[in-house]
PDB file of C-alpha atoms in Angstrom:
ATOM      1  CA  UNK A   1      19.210 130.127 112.342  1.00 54.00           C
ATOM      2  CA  UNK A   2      23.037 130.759 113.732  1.00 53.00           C
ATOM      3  CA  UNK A   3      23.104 133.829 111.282  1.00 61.00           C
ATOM      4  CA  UNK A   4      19.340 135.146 112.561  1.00 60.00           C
ATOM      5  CA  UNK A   5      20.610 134.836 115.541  1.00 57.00           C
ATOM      6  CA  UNK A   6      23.935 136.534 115.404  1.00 62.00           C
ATOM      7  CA  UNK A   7      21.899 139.341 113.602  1.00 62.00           C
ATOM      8  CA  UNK A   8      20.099 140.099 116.790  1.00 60.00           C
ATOM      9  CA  UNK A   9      23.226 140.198 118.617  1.00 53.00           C
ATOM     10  CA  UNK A  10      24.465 142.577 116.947  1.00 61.00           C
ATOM     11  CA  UNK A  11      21.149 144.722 116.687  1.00 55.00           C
ATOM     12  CA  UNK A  12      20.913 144.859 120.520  1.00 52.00           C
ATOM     13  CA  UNK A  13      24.507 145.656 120.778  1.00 59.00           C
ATOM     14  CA  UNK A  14      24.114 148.363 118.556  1.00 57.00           C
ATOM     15  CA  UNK A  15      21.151 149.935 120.219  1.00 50.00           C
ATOM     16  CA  UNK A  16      23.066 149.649 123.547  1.00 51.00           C
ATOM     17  CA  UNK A  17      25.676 151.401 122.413  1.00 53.00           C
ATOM     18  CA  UNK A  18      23.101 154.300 120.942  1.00 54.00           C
ATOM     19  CA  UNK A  19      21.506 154.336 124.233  1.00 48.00           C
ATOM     20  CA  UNK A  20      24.533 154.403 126.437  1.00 49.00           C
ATOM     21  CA  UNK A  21      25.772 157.647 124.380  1.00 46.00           C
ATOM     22  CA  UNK A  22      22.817 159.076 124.164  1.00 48.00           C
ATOM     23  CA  UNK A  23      23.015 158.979 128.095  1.00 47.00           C
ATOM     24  CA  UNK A  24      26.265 159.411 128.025  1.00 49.00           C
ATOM     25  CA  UNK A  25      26.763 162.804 125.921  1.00 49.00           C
ATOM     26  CA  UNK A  26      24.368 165.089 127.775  1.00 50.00           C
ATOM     27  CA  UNK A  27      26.367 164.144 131.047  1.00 43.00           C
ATOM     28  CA  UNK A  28      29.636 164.300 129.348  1.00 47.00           C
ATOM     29  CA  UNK A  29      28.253 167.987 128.456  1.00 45.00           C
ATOM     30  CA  UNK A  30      26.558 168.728 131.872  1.00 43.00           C
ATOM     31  CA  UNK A  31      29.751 167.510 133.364  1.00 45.00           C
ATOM     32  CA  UNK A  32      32.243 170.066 131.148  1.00 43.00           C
ATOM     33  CA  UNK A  33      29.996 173.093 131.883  1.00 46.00           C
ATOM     34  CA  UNK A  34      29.655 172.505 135.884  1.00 40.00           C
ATOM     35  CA  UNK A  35      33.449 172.353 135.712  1.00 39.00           C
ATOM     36  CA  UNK A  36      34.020 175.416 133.762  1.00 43.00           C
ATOM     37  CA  UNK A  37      31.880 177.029 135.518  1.00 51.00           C
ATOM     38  CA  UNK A  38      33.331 176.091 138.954  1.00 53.00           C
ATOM     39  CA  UNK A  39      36.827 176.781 137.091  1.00 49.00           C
ATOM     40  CA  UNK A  40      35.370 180.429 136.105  1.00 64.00           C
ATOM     41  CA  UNK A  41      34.272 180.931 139.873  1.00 63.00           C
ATOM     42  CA  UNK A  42      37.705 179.802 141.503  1.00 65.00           C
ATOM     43  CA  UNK A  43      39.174 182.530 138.629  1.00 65.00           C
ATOM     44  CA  UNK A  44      36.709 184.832 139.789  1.00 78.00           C
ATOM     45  CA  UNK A  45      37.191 184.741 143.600  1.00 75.00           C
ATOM     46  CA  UNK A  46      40.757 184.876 142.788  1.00 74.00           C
ATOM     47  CA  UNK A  47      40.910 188.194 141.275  1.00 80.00           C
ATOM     48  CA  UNK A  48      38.449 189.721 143.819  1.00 82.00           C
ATOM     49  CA  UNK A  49      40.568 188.817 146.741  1.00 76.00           C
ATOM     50  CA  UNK A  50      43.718 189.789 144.611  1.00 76.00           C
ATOM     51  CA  UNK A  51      41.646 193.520 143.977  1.00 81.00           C
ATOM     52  CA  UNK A  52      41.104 193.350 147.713  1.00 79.00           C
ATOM     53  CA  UNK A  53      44.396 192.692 149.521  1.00 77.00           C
ATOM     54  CA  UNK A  54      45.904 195.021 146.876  1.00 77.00           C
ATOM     55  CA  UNK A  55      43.210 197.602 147.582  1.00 78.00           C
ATOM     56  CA  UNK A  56      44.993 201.211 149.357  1.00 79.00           C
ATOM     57  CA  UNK A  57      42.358 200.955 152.137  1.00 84.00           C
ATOM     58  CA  UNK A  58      43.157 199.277 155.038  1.00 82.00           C
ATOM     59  CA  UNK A  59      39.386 197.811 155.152  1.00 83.00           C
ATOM     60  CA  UNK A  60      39.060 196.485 152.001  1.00 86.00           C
ATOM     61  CA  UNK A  61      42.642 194.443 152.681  1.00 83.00           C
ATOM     62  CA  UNK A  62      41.040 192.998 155.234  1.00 85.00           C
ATOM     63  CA  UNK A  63      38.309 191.425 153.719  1.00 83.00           C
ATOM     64  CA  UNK A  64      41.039 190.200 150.983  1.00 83.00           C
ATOM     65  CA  UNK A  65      43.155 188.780 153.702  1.00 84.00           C
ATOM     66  CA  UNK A  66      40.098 186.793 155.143  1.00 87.00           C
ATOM     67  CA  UNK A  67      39.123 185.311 151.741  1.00 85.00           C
ATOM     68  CA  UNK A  68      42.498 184.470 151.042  1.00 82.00           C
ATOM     69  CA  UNK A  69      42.386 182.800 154.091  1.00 86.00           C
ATOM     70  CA  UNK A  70      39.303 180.954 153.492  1.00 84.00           C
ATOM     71  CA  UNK A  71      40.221 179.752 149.701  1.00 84.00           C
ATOM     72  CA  UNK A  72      43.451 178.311 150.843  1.00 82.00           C
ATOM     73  CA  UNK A  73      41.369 176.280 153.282  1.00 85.00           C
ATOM     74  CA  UNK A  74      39.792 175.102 150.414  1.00 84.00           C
ATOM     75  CA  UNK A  75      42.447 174.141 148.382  1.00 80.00           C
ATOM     76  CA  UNK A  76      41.647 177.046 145.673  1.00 79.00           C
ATOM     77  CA  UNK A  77      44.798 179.265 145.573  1.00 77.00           C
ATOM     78  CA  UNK A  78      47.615 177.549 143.118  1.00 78.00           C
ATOM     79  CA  UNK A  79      50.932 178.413 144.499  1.00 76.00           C
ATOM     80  CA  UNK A  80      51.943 180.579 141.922  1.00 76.00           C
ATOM     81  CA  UNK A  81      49.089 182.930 143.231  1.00 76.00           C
ATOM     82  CA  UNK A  82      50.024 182.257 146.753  1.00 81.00           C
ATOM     83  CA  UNK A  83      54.190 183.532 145.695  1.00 80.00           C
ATOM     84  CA  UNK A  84      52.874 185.979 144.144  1.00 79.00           C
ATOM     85  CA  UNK A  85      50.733 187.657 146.967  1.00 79.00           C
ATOM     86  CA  UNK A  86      53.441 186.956 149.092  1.00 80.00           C
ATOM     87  CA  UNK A  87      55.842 188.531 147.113  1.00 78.00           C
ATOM     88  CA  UNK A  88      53.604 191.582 146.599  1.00 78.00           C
ATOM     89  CA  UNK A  89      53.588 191.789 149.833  1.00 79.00           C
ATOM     90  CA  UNK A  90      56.904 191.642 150.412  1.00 73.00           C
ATOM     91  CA  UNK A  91      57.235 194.861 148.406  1.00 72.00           C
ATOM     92  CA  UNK A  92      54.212 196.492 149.563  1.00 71.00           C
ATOM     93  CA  UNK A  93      54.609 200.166 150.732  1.00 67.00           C
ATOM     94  CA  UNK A  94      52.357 198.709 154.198  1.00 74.00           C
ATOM     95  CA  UNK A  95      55.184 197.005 156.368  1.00 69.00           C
ATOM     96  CA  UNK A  96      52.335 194.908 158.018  1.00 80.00           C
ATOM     97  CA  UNK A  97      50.689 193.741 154.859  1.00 80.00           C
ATOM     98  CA  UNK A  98      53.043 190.924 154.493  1.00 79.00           C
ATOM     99  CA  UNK A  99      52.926 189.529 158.308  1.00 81.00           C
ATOM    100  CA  UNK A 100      48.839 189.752 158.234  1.00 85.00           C
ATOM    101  CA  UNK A 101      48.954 187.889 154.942  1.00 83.00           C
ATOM    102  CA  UNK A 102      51.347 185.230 156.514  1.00 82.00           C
ATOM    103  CA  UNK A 103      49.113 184.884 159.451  1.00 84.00           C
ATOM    104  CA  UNK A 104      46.650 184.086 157.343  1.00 86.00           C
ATOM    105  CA  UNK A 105      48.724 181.291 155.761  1.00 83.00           C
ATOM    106  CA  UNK A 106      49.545 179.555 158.872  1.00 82.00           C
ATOM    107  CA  UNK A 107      45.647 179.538 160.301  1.00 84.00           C
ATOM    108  CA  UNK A 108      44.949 178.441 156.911  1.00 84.00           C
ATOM    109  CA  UNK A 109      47.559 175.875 157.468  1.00 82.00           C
ATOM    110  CA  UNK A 110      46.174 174.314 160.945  1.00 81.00           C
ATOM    111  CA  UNK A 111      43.065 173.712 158.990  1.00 83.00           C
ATOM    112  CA  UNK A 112      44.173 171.977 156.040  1.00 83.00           C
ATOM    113  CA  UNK A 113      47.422 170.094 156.159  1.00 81.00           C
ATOM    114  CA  UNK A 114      48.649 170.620 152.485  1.00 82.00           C
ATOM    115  CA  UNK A 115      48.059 174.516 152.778  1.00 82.00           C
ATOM    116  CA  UNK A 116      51.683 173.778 154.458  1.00 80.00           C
ATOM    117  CA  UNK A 117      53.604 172.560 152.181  1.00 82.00           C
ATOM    118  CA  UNK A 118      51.999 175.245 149.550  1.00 82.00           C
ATOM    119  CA  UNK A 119      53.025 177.856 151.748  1.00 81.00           C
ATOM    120  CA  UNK A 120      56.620 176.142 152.620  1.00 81.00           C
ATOM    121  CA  UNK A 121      56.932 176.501 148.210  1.00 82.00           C
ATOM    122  CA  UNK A 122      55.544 179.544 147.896  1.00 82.00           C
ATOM    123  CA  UNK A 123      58.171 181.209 150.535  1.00 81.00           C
ATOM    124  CA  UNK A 124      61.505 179.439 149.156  1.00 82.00           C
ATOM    125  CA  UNK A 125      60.169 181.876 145.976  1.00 80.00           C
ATOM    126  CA  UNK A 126      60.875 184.999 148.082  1.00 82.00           C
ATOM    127  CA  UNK A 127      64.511 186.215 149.049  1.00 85.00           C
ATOM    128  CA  UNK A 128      65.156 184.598 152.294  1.00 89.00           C
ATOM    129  CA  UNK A 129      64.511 186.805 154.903  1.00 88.00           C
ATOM    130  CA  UNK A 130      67.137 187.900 157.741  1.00 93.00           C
ATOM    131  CA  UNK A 131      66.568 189.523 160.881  1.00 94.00           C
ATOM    132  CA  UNK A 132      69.982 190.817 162.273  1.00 96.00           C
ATOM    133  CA  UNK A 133      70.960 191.585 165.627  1.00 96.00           C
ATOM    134  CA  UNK A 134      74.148 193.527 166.351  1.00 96.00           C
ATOM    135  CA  UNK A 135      75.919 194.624 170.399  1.00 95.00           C
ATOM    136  CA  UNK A 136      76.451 198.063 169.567  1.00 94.00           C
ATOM    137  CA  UNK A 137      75.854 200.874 166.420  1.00 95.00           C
ATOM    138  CA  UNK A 138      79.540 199.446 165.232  1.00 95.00           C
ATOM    139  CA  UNK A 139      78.409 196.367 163.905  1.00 95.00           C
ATOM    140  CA  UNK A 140      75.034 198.216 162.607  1.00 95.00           C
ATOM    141  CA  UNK A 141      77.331 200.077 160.613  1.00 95.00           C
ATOM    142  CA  UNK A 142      78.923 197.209 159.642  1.00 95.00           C
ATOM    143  CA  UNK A 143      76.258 195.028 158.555  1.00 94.00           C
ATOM    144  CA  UNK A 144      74.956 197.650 156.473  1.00 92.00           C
ATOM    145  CA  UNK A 145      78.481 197.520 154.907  1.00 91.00           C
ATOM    146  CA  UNK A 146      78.621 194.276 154.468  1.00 92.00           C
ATOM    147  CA  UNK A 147      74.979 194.377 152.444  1.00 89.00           C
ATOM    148  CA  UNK A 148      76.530 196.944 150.233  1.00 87.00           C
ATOM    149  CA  UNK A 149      79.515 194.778 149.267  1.00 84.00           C
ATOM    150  CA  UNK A 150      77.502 192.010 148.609  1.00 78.00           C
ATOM    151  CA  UNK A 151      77.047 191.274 144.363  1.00 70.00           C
ATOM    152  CA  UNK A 152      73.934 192.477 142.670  1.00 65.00           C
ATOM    153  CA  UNK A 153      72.582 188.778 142.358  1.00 62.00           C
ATOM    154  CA  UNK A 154      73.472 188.108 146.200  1.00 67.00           C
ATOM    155  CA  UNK A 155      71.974 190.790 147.330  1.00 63.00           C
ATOM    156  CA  UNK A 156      68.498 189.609 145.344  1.00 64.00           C
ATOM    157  CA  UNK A 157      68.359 186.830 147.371  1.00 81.00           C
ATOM    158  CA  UNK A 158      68.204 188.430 150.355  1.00 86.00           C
ATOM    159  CA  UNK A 159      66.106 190.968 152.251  1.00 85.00           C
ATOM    160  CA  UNK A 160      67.055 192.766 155.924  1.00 89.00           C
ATOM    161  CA  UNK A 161      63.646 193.796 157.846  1.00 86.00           C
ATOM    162  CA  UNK A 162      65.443 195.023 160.500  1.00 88.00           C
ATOM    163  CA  UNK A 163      68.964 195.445 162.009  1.00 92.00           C
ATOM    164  CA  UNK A 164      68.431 195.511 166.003  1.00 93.00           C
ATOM    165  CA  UNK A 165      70.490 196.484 168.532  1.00 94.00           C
ATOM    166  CA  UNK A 166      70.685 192.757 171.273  1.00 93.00           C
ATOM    167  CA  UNK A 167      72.437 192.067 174.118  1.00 88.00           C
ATOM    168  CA  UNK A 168      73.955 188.539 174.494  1.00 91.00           C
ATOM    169  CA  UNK A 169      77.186 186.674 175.408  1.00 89.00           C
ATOM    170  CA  UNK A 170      78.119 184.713 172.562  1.00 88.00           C
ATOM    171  CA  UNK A 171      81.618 184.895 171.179  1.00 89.00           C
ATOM    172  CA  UNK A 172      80.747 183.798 167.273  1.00 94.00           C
ATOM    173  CA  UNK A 173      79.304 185.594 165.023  1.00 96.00           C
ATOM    174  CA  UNK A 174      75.911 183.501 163.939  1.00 97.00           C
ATOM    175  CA  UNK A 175      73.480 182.961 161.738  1.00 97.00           C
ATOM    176  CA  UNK A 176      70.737 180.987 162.949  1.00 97.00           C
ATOM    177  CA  UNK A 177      68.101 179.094 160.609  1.00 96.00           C
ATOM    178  CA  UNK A 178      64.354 177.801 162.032  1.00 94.00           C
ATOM    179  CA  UNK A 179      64.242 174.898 159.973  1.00 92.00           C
ATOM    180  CA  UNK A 180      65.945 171.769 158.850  1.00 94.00           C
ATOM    181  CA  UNK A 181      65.634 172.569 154.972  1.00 91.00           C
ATOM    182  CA  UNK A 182      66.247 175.765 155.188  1.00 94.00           C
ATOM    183  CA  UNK A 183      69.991 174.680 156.684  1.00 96.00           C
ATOM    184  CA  UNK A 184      71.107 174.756 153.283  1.00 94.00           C
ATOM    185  CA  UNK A 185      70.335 178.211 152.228  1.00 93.00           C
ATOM    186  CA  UNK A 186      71.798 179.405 155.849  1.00 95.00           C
ATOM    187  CA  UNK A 187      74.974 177.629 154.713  1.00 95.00           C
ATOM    188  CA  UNK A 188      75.168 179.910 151.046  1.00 92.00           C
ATOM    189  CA  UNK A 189      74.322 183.337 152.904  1.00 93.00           C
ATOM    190  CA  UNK A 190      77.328 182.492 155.272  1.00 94.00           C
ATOM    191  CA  UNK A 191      79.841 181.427 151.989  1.00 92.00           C
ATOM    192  CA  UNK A 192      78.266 185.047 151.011  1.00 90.00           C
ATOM    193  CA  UNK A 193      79.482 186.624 154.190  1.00 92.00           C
ATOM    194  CA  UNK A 194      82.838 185.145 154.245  1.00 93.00           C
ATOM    195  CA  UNK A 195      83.933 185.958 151.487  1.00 90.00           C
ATOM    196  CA  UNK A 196      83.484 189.702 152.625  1.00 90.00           C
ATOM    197  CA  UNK A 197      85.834 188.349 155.556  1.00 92.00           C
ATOM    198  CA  UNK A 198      83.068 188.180 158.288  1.00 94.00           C
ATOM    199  CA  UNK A 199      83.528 185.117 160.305  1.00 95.00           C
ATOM    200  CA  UNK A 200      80.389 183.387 160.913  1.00 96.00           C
ATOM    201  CA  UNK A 201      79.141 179.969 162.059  1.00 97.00           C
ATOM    202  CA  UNK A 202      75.443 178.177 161.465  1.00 97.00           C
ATOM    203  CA  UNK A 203      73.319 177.132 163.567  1.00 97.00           C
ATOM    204  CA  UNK A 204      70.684 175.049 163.024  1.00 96.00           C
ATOM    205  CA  UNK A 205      67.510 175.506 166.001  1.00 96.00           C
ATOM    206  CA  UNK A 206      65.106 173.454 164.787  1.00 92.00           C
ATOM    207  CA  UNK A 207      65.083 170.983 167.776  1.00 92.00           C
ATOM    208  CA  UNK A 208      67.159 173.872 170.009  1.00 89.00           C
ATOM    209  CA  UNK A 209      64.073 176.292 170.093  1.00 89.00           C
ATOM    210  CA  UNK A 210      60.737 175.469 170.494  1.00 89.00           C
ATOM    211  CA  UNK A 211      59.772 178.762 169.142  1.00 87.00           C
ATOM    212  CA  UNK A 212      61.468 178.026 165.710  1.00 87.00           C
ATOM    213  CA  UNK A 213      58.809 175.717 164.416  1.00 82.00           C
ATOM    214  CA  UNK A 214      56.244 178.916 164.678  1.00 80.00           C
ATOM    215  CA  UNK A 215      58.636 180.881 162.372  1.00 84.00           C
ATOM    216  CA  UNK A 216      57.828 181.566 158.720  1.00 82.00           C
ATOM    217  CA  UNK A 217      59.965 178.870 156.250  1.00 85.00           C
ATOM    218  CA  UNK A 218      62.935 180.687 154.684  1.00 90.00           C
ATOM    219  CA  UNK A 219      63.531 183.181 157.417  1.00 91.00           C
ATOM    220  CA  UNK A 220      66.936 183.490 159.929  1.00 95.00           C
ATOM    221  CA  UNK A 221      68.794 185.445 162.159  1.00 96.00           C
ATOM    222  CA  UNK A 222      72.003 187.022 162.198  1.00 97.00           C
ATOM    223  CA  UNK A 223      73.728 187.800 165.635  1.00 97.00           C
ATOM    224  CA  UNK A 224      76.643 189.078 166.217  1.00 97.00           C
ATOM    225  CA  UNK A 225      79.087 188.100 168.588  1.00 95.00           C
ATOM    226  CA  UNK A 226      82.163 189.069 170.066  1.00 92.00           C
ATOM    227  CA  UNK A 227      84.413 188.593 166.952  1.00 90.00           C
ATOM    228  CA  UNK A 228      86.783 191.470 165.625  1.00 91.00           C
ATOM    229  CA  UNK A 229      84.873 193.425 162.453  1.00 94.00           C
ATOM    230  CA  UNK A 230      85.859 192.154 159.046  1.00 93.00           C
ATOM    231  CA  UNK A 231      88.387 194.593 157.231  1.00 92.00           C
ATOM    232  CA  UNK A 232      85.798 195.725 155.154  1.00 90.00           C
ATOM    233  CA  UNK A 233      84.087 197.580 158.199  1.00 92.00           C
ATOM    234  CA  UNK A 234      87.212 198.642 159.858  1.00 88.00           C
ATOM    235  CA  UNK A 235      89.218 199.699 156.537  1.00 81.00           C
ATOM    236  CA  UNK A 236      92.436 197.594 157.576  1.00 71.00           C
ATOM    237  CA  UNK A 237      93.666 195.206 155.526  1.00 62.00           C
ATOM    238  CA  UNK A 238      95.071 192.149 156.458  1.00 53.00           C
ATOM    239  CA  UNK A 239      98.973 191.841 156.231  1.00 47.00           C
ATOM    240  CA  UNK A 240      99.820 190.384 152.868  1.00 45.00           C
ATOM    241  CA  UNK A 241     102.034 187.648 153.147  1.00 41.00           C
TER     242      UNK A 241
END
């Protein structure tokens, strides 16, 4: 009897087994082809909005701009695509392609909350970005100086949308970053300018400015104060001792 009986244990376990896989496998296949092709989908409105913003008419980048607003709201841009579009961008012939693109990034960014910190990644890929304002076409002439005395690998890191001419009465020479993490970077590009001889101190307006928190990650400015130009501008040298 104990051995009938442990037969027909095992001969319902067995068919439960054969019936849970035989449930079991279609879904496990239904399940593999919805998410390829939502996968294929996500790979395909990728390289349409890529086509788009990338597109030489100014209507067609549009329309990429708005749906790479709307798949970052929807968590389907990596961050390696979103660096990348930034950086192309950032190199684009169209000076406003990179600002509309960034716009796009921070609506994205009031709508979902971790479309920050993928934008906040993607920007620390790009050279940081300096805005430099100067008293008078002196210090113009010197910043552009300074850029071309900078090394090859320094100068990478680094790119200048504008030098503007500002009015002001500070007595330092400064460069200001927008952002507590971003302290650190404002700290190298001044070792960078020091060792060219330009005097310069950090400043850090995070909690100074309300406006810095509206500022892109990885972007500062460089104003110029009072302080005598660095040899390298003027063509003195310093007194060797």
């Amino acid at each position: 009897m104990a051995s009938e009986k442990t037969e027909r244990v095992k001969a319902w376990r067995d068919i439960i087994i054969q019936m849970t896989a035989s449930i079991m496998i279609p879904l496990t296949i239904a399940g593999t082809g919805l998410y390829y092709t939502r996968w294929q989908q996500n790979v395909n409105d990728l390289k349409t909005m890529i086509d788009l913003v990338s597109d030489a008419k100014p209507e067609r980048q549009k329309y990429g701009i708005a749906m790479f607003e709307y798949l970052l709201k929807n968590d389907k841009v990596p961050v390696e695509f979103v660096a990348a579009q930034l950086e192309y961008a950032n190199n684009a012939s169209d000076p406003q392609l990179l600002s509309a693109m960034e716009r796009a990034l921070t609506k994205a960014a009031e709508a979902n909350q971790s479309v920050q910190a993928v934008f906040t990644e993607a920007v620390a890929r790009l050279p940081s970005r300096i805005f430099v304002n100067v008293m008078d076409e002196k210090q113009r002439a010197c910043f552009s100086k300074l850029l071309m005395s900078l090394k090859d690998n320094d100068e990478a890191m680094i790119t200048v949308p504008s030098i503007s001419l500002a009015k002001w009465d500070g007595k330092v020479n400064e460069i200001r970053a927008m952002k507590d993490e971003d302290v650190a970077k404002a700290e190298a590009i001044a070792s960078w300018l020091r060792s060219l001889g330009f005097e310069i101190e950090v400043v850090n307006l995070t909690n100074r400015w309300s406006g810095a928190k509206k500022v892109r990650p990885n972007t500062f400015e460089i104003w110029f104060g009072d302080r005598d130009l660095p040899p390298v501008c003027t063509g003195k040298q310093t007194a060797s001792k």
